[in-house]
Coordinates of C-alpha atoms in Angstrom, one line a residue:
M1 CA 84.9 3.2 69.1
K2 CA 82.0 2.5 66.8
I3 CA 82.4 -0.9 65.1
A4 CA 80.2 -1.8 62.2
H5 CA 79.6 -5.5 61.7
L6 CA 78.6 -6.4 58.1
V7 CA 76.6 -9.7 57.7
E8 CA 74.6 -11.4 55.0
S9 CA 71.4 -11.3 57.1
L10 CA 70.0 -11.1 60.6
D11 CA 68.9 -14.8 60.5
D12 CA 68.5 -16.1 64.0
R13 CA 70.5 -19.2 63.1
G14 CA 73.5 -17.3 61.7
V15 CA 76.3 -15.1 63.0
A16 CA 73.9 -12.3 63.9
A17 CA 72.8 -14.2 67.0
A18 CA 76.4 -14.1 68.4
L19 CA 76.7 -10.4 67.4
A20 CA 73.7 -9.6 69.6
D21 CA 75.7 -11.1 72.5
L22 CA 78.7 -9.0 71.5
A23 CA 76.6 -5.8 71.3
E24 CA 75.5 -6.4 74.9
A25 CA 79.1 -6.9 76.1
G26 CA 80.7 -4.3 73.9
P27 CA 80.1 -1.1 75.9
A28 CA 81.9 -2.5 79.0
A29 CA 84.8 -3.3 76.7
G30 CA 84.9 0.2 75.3
F31 CA 83.1 0.0 71.9
E32 CA 79.7 0.2 70.4
V33 CA 78.2 -2.0 67.7
V34 CA 76.1 -1.4 64.7
V35 CA 75.1 -4.5 62.6
V36 CA 74.4 -4.0 58.9
A37 CA 72.7 -6.8 56.9
L38 CA 72.9 -7.0 53.1
T39 CA 69.6 -8.8 52.8
P40 CA 66.4 -8.6 55.0
S41 CA 65.2 -11.4 57.3
A42 CA 61.6 -11.9 58.2
H43 CA 60.6 -12.1 61.9
S44 CA 64.2 -12.2 63.2
A45 CA 64.4 -12.3 67.0
V46 CA 68.0 -10.9 66.7
T47 CA 66.6 -7.6 65.6
G48 CA 64.9 -7.0 68.9
R49 CA 67.9 -8.0 70.9
L50 CA 70.2 -5.7 68.9
E51 CA 67.8 -2.8 69.4
R52 CA 67.6 -3.4 73.1
A53 CA 71.4 -3.4 73.2
G54 CA 71.5 -0.1 71.4
A55 CA 73.2 -1.7 68.4
A56 CA 71.1 0.0 65.7
P57 CA 70.5 -2.9 63.3
V58 CA 70.3 -1.9 59.6
E59 CA 68.8 -4.2 56.9
L60 CA 69.5 -3.4 53.3
N61 CA 68.0 -5.1 50.3
V62 CA 70.9 -5.7 48.0
A63 CA 70.8 -8.2 45.2
P64 CA 73.8 -10.5 44.7
W65 CA 76.6 -8.8 42.8
D66 CA 74.8 -5.5 42.8
P67 CA 77.6 -2.8 42.4
R68 CA 75.5 -0.4 44.4
A69 CA 76.0 -2.4 47.5
V70 CA 79.3 -0.7 48.3
L71 CA 77.8 2.7 48.0
Q72 CA 74.8 1.8 50.2
V73 CA 77.1 0.4 52.9
V74 CA 79.3 3.4 52.7
G75 CA 76.2 5.6 53.3
V76 CA 75.3 3.5 56.4
L77 CA 78.8 3.6 57.8
R78 CA 78.9 7.4 57.4
T79 CA 75.5 7.8 59.0
H80 CA 76.5 5.8 62.1
G81 CA 80.0 7.2 62.3
A82 CA 81.7 3.8 62.1
D83 CA 85.4 3.8 62.9
L84 CA 86.1 0.2 61.7
V85 CA 84.3 -2.5 59.6
H86 CA 84.1 -6.1 60.8
T87 CA 82.9 -8.5 58.1
H88 CA 81.4 -12.0 58.3
G89 CA 81.0 -14.1 55.2
A90 CA 82.0 -14.1 51.5
R91 CA 79.8 -11.2 50.2
P92 CA 80.2 -9.1 53.3
D93 CA 84.0 -9.5 53.0
L94 CA 83.9 -8.2 49.4
V95 CA 81.5 -5.3 50.0
G96 CA 82.9 -4.4 53.4
S97 CA 86.5 -4.2 52.3
A98 CA 85.5 -2.0 49.4
A99 CA 83.4 0.3 51.6
A100 CA 86.2 0.5 54.2
A101 CA 88.7 1.4 51.5
R102 CA 86.4 4.3 50.2
L103 CA 86.1 5.6 53.8
R104 CA 89.8 4.9 54.6
I105 CA 89.0 3.0 57.7
P106 CA 90.3 -0.4 58.8
A107 CA 88.5 -3.6 57.8
I108 CA 88.6 -6.8 60.0
S109 CA 87.2 -10.2 58.7
T110 CA 86.2 -13.3 60.7
L111 CA 86.5 -16.7 59.1
H112 CA 83.4 -18.7 59.8
H113 CA 84.0 -21.6 57.5
I114 CA 86.9 -23.4 55.8
H115 CA 87.1 -25.0 52.4
A116 CA 89.2 -28.1 53.1
Q117 CA 87.2 -30.5 51.0
P118 CA 88.9 -32.0 47.9
A119 CA 88.9 -29.6 45.0
D120 CA 90.1 -29.5 41.4
R121 CA 92.9 -27.3 40.4
G122 CA 90.6 -24.4 39.5
D123 CA 88.9 -24.5 42.9
Q124 CA 92.2 -24.5 44.6
L125 CA 93.4 -21.5 42.7
R126 CA 90.2 -19.6 43.5
R127 CA 90.5 -20.5 47.2
T128 CA 94.1 -19.3 47.2
A129 CA 93.2 -16.1 45.4
K130 CA 90.5 -15.3 48.0
V131 CA 92.9 -15.8 50.9
L132 CA 95.6 -13.6 49.2
A133 CA 93.0 -10.9 48.6
R134 CA 92.0 -11.1 52.2
K135 CA 95.6 -10.6 53.3
R136 CA 95.9 -7.6 51.0
F137 CA 92.6 -5.8 51.7
M138 CA 91.8 -6.7 55.3
T139 CA 93.7 -5.1 58.2
R140 CA 93.4 -8.4 60.1
T141 CA 91.7 -11.7 59.8
I142 CA 90.2 -13.5 62.8
A143 CA 89.9 -17.3 63.0
T144 CA 87.5 -18.8 65.5
S145 CA 89.5 -22.0 65.9
A146 CA 92.9 -23.5 65.6
L147 CA 91.5 -25.7 62.9
Q148 CA 90.8 -22.6 60.8
R149 CA 94.3 -21.2 61.6
D150 CA 96.0 -24.3 60.3
W151 CA 93.9 -24.3 57.1
Y152 CA 94.6 -20.6 56.6
R153 CA 98.4 -21.1 57.0
K154 CA 98.4 -23.9 54.4
V155 CA 96.8 -21.6 51.9
A156 CA 98.4 -18.2 52.9
G157 CA 101.8 -19.5 53.8
S158 CA 101.9 -17.9 57.3
T159 CA 99.7 -16.7 60.1
A160 CA 100.9 -13.1 59.9
G161 CA 97.9 -10.8 60.3
L162 CA 95.8 -13.6 61.8
S163 CA 94.4 -13.9 65.3
V164 CA 92.5 -16.8 66.8
I165 CA 89.6 -15.6 68.9
P166 CA 86.7 -18.0 69.4
D167 CA 83.2 -16.5 69.2
G168 CA 81.7 -16.0 72.6
A169 CA 78.2 -15.9 74.1
T170 CA 76.2 -14.3 76.8
D171 CA 76.2 -16.4 79.9
P172 CA 73.0 -18.6 79.6
G173 CA 73.2 -19.6 83.3
V174 CA 72.8 -23.0 84.8
G175 CA 69.5 -24.8 85.3
T176 CA 67.6 -25.2 88.5
P177 CA 66.1 -28.4 90.0
E178 CA 62.6 -26.8 89.4
E179 CA 63.4 -26.3 85.7
A180 CA 64.5 -30.0 85.4
T181 CA 61.4 -31.2 87.3
R182 CA 59.0 -29.1 85.1
F183 CA 60.8 -30.4 81.9
R184 CA 60.5 -34.0 83.0
R185 CA 56.8 -33.5 83.8
E186 CA 56.2 -32.1 80.3
L187 CA 58.0 -35.1 78.8
G188 CA 56.2 -37.6 81.0
V189 CA 59.4 -39.1 82.4
G190 CA 60.4 -39.9 85.9
A191 CA 63.0 -38.3 88.2
D192 CA 65.5 -41.1 87.6
E193 CA 65.3 -40.8 83.8
V194 CA 68.2 -39.2 82.0
V195 CA 67.2 -36.5 79.4
A196 CA 69.6 -36.0 76.5
V197 CA 68.9 -33.0 74.2
S198 CA 70.1 -32.2 70.7
V199 CA 69.6 -28.5 69.6
A200 CA 71.4 -28.7 66.3
P201 CA 69.5 -27.5 63.2
M202 CA 67.8 -30.4 61.3
R203 CA 69.6 -30.1 58.0
R204 CA 72.0 -32.2 56.0
G205 CA 75.3 -33.0 57.7
Q206 CA 74.1 -32.3 61.2
G207 CA 73.9 -36.1 61.9
Q208 CA 70.4 -36.6 63.5
D209 CA 70.0 -39.7 61.3
M210 CA 73.2 -41.1 62.9
L211 CA 71.9 -40.1 66.3
L212 CA 68.7 -42.0 65.7
D213 CA 70.9 -45.0 64.7
A214 CA 72.7 -44.7 68.0
V215 CA 69.4 -44.5 70.0
A216 CA 68.2 -47.6 68.2
E217 CA 71.4 -49.4 69.5
L218 CA 70.7 -48.5 73.2
P219 CA 69.8 -51.4 75.5
P220 CA 66.0 -51.6 75.8
D221 CA 66.0 -50.9 79.6
E222 CA 68.3 -47.9 79.5
P223 CA 66.6 -45.0 81.3
V224 CA 67.1 -42.3 78.8
T225 CA 64.8 -40.0 76.7
V226 CA 66.2 -38.1 73.7
V227 CA 64.8 -34.7 72.8
L228 CA 65.3 -33.2 69.3
C229 CA 64.8 -29.5 69.4
G230 CA 64.3 -27.0 66.6
D231 CA 63.5 -27.2 62.9
G232 CA 65.0 -27.6 59.5
P233 CA 64.4 -29.3 56.1
L234 CA 65.1 -32.8 57.5
R235 CA 62.5 -32.5 60.3
P236 CA 59.6 -34.3 58.5
W237 CA 61.8 -37.2 57.5
L238 CA 63.2 -37.5 61.1
E239 CA 59.7 -37.4 62.5
S240 CA 58.4 -40.0 60.1
R241 CA 61.3 -42.4 60.9
V242 CA 60.7 -42.1 64.6
A243 CA 56.9 -42.6 64.2
A244 CA 57.5 -45.8 62.1
D245 CA 59.8 -47.4 64.7
P246 CA 58.2 -48.3 68.1
A247 CA 61.6 -48.5 69.8
L248 CA 62.5 -45.0 68.7
S249 CA 59.1 -43.5 69.3
A250 CA 59.2 -44.8 72.9
R251 CA 62.5 -42.9 73.5
V252 CA 62.6 -39.9 71.1
T253 CA 60.5 -36.7 71.2
F254 CA 60.5 -33.5 69.3
R255 CA 60.2 -29.9 70.5
R256 CA 59.8 -27.4 67.6
A257 CA 59.3 -24.1 69.4
A258 CA 61.2 -24.6 72.6
A259 CA 64.1 -22.3 73.3
P260 CA 67.4 -24.2 73.0
V261 CA 68.9 -22.6 76.1
E262 CA 65.9 -23.5 78.2
L263 CA 66.1 -27.1 77.1
L264 CA 69.9 -27.3 77.7
R265 CA 69.5 -25.9 81.2
A266 CA 67.0 -28.6 82.0
A267 CA 68.9 -31.5 80.3
D268 CA 71.3 -34.0 81.8
V269 CA 73.3 -34.5 78.6
Q270 CA 73.8 -32.5 75.3
L271 CA 74.1 -34.5 72.0
H272 CA 75.9 -33.0 69.1
T273 CA 76.5 -35.7 66.5
T274 CA 77.3 -33.6 63.4
R275 CA 79.4 -34.9 60.5
D276 CA 81.1 -31.5 60.0
D277 CA 81.2 -28.3 62.0
T278 CA 83.6 -25.4 62.6
M279 CA 82.7 -24.0 66.1
P280 CA 79.1 -24.8 66.8
R281 CA 77.4 -22.1 69.0
A282 CA 75.0 -24.7 70.4
L283 CA 77.9 -26.6 72.1
V284 CA 79.2 -23.3 73.5
L285 CA 75.8 -22.5 75.0
G286 CA 75.6 -26.0 76.3
Q287 CA 78.8 -25.6 78.2
G288 CA 77.5 -22.3 79.6
T289 CA 74.5 -24.2 81.1
G290 CA 76.9 -26.7 82.7
T291 CA 75.6 -29.6 80.5
P292 CA 78.1 -32.3 79.6
A293 CA 78.2 -33.3 76.0
V294 CA 78.5 -36.3 73.8
A295 CA 79.8 -35.0 70.5
T296 CA 81.5 -36.2 67.3
R297 CA 85.2 -35.5 66.9
V298 CA 85.0 -33.3 63.8
G299 CA 86.0 -29.8 62.8
G300 CA 86.6 -27.4 65.7
I301 CA 84.5 -29.4 68.2
P302 CA 87.5 -30.7 70.1
E303 CA 88.4 -27.1 70.9
I304 CA 85.0 -26.8 72.7
V305 CA 84.4 -30.3 74.2
T306 CA 87.3 -31.9 76.1
R307 CA 87.5 -35.2 77.9
E308 CA 86.9 -33.2 81.1
T309 CA 83.7 -31.6 79.8
G310 CA 82.2 -34.4 77.8
A311 CA 82.9 -37.3 75.4
L312 CA 84.2 -37.1 71.8
T313 CA 83.4 -39.9 69.5
P314 CA 84.1 -41.0 65.9
V315 CA 81.4 -40.3 63.3
S316 CA 79.6 -43.5 63.9
S317 CA 76.5 -44.6 65.7
S318 CA 77.9 -47.3 67.9
P319 CA 80.5 -45.1 69.7
I320 CA 77.8 -42.5 70.2
A321 CA 75.6 -45.1 71.8
D322 CA 78.4 -46.4 74.0
E323 CA 79.3 -42.9 75.4
L324 CA 75.7 -42.0 76.0
V325 CA 75.2 -45.2 78.0
R326 CA 78.3 -44.4 80.0
M327 CA 76.9 -41.0 80.8
V328 CA 73.5 -42.4 81.7
R329 CA 74.9 -44.9 84.1
D330 CA 77.3 -42.6 85.9
P331 CA 75.6 -39.5 87.5
E332 CA 78.9 -38.6 89.2
L333 CA 80.6 -38.4 85.8
R334 CA 77.8 -36.2 84.5
A335 CA 78.1 -33.9 87.4
R336 CA 81.9 -33.7 87.2
R337 CA 81.9 -33.0 83.5
G338 CA 79.1 -30.5 83.8
T339 CA 81.0 -28.5 86.4
A340 CA 84.1 -28.5 84.2
A341 CA 82.0 -27.5 81.2
R342 CA 80.7 -24.5 83.0
A343 CA 84.2 -23.4 84.1
R344 CA 85.5 -23.8 80.6
F345 CA 82.7 -21.6 79.2
L346 CA 83.4 -18.8 81.7
D347 CA 87.1 -18.9 81.0
R348 CA 87.1 -19.2 77.2
F349 CA 83.7 -18.3 75.7
E350 CA 81.8 -15.9 77.9
A351 CA 80.9 -12.7 76.0
S352 CA 82.7 -10.1 78.1
G353 CA 86.0 -12.0 77.6
W354 CA 85.3 -12.2 73.9
A355 CA 84.6 -8.5 73.7
A356 CA 87.9 -7.7 75.5
R357 CA 89.9 -9.8 73.1
L358 CA 88.2 -8.1 70.1
R359 CA 88.8 -4.7 71.7
D360 CA 92.6 -5.2 71.5
V361 CA 92.3 -6.1 67.8
Y362 CA 90.2 -3.0 67.1
R363 CA 92.4 -0.6 69.0
S364 CA 95.5 -2.0 67.3
A365 CA 93.9 -1.7 63.9
L366 CA 92.9 1.9 64.7
G367 CA 96.4 2.8 65.8
Y368 CA 95.8 3.6 69.5
A369 CA 99.1 4.4 71.1
D370 CA 98.6 2.0 74.0
A371 CA 97.2 -0.9 71.9
P372 CA 99.1 -4.1 71.2
A373 CA 101.4 -4.0 68.2
A374 CA 100.0 -5.9 65.2
A375 CA 102.6 -8.7 65.5
E376 CA 101.6 -9.3 69.2
L377 CA 98.1 -10.2 68.0
D378 CA 99.3 -12.8 65.4
S379 CA 98.4 -16.4 66.2
P380 CA 101.4 -18.6 66.9
E381 CA 102.4 -20.7 63.9
P382 CA 100.9 -24.3 64.2
V383 CA 103.4 -26.9 65.3
A384 CA 104.5 -29.2 62.5
Q385 CA 103.3 -32.8 62.9
G386 CA 105.5 -35.8 62.7

């Protein structure tokens, strides 16, 4: 099977990073991947990974609402002999379903976001119309979390044609004592110091401001160093706030160019204090490295982090500080949760299992005689509350 994944771009921070993992796992599951982006991305590391996996990345340069987009995608699909289109995002959904219809091949769509915020009547009608269009033109929809499933059911009226399959990731592996020692040496901290790392992008809603509030509340003698990794529009403001506060600057450091997985492998605790998130890939990777997490109880995060693998807190600085202190003071708790996190990753999120679950969906959509029937792939209806 040749599966064409249609995305907006090959941005390293977007869905394309996960698709590179899928491209590596796909052949063992019985399918090949080609990834088609509607807009180009400069200096994307994902491109190289896709090429090494034999996934033939294609970058188009299609302006928004350009009617020629469908014809361009049709041409790419024909060139690569795609048997099925799998779309990711609003514009890829629209273009991909139209291209699939022209070629008379199935179209699958993954939900990566939900629109549960309050809306006026007009917005509600538009959201409902999009879901109903999805039900009509897509062979199947995939939700990455039960949270998305429940939202979809409220809008669509049922979960018929909907599967819940969390995105997976290539096993990042666990860290070694040598990695941890080298990391601490770079940070200038002792062997008994606990290192807590946040690798969330530094943009609005990701909660680094709340995390700094939590760090400010820690007891002054608590042996913990917090590392903020990555980049984003809020980075200058975060750096200036830390520089202006001696208590924070003594505890918080930034690593712009460091690879998130390398930091997670060397860390003692992962921090993910977002105000809203569906199924953050960073937390999945953290579980793969065997790093226990302190995370906010929002969106689909409780479907990744459990009480066995970490701590879930309200969206507030004081509970975050309390749970971090608890982790810092209890190395046995960190070790136990880290072991459970690693086991959960291998069972639920590792890329080969993800590819196998998608294979069943693809084979069913293509009508393979030995594939599961469509109804067998439907997610169970959510249990009514109250």
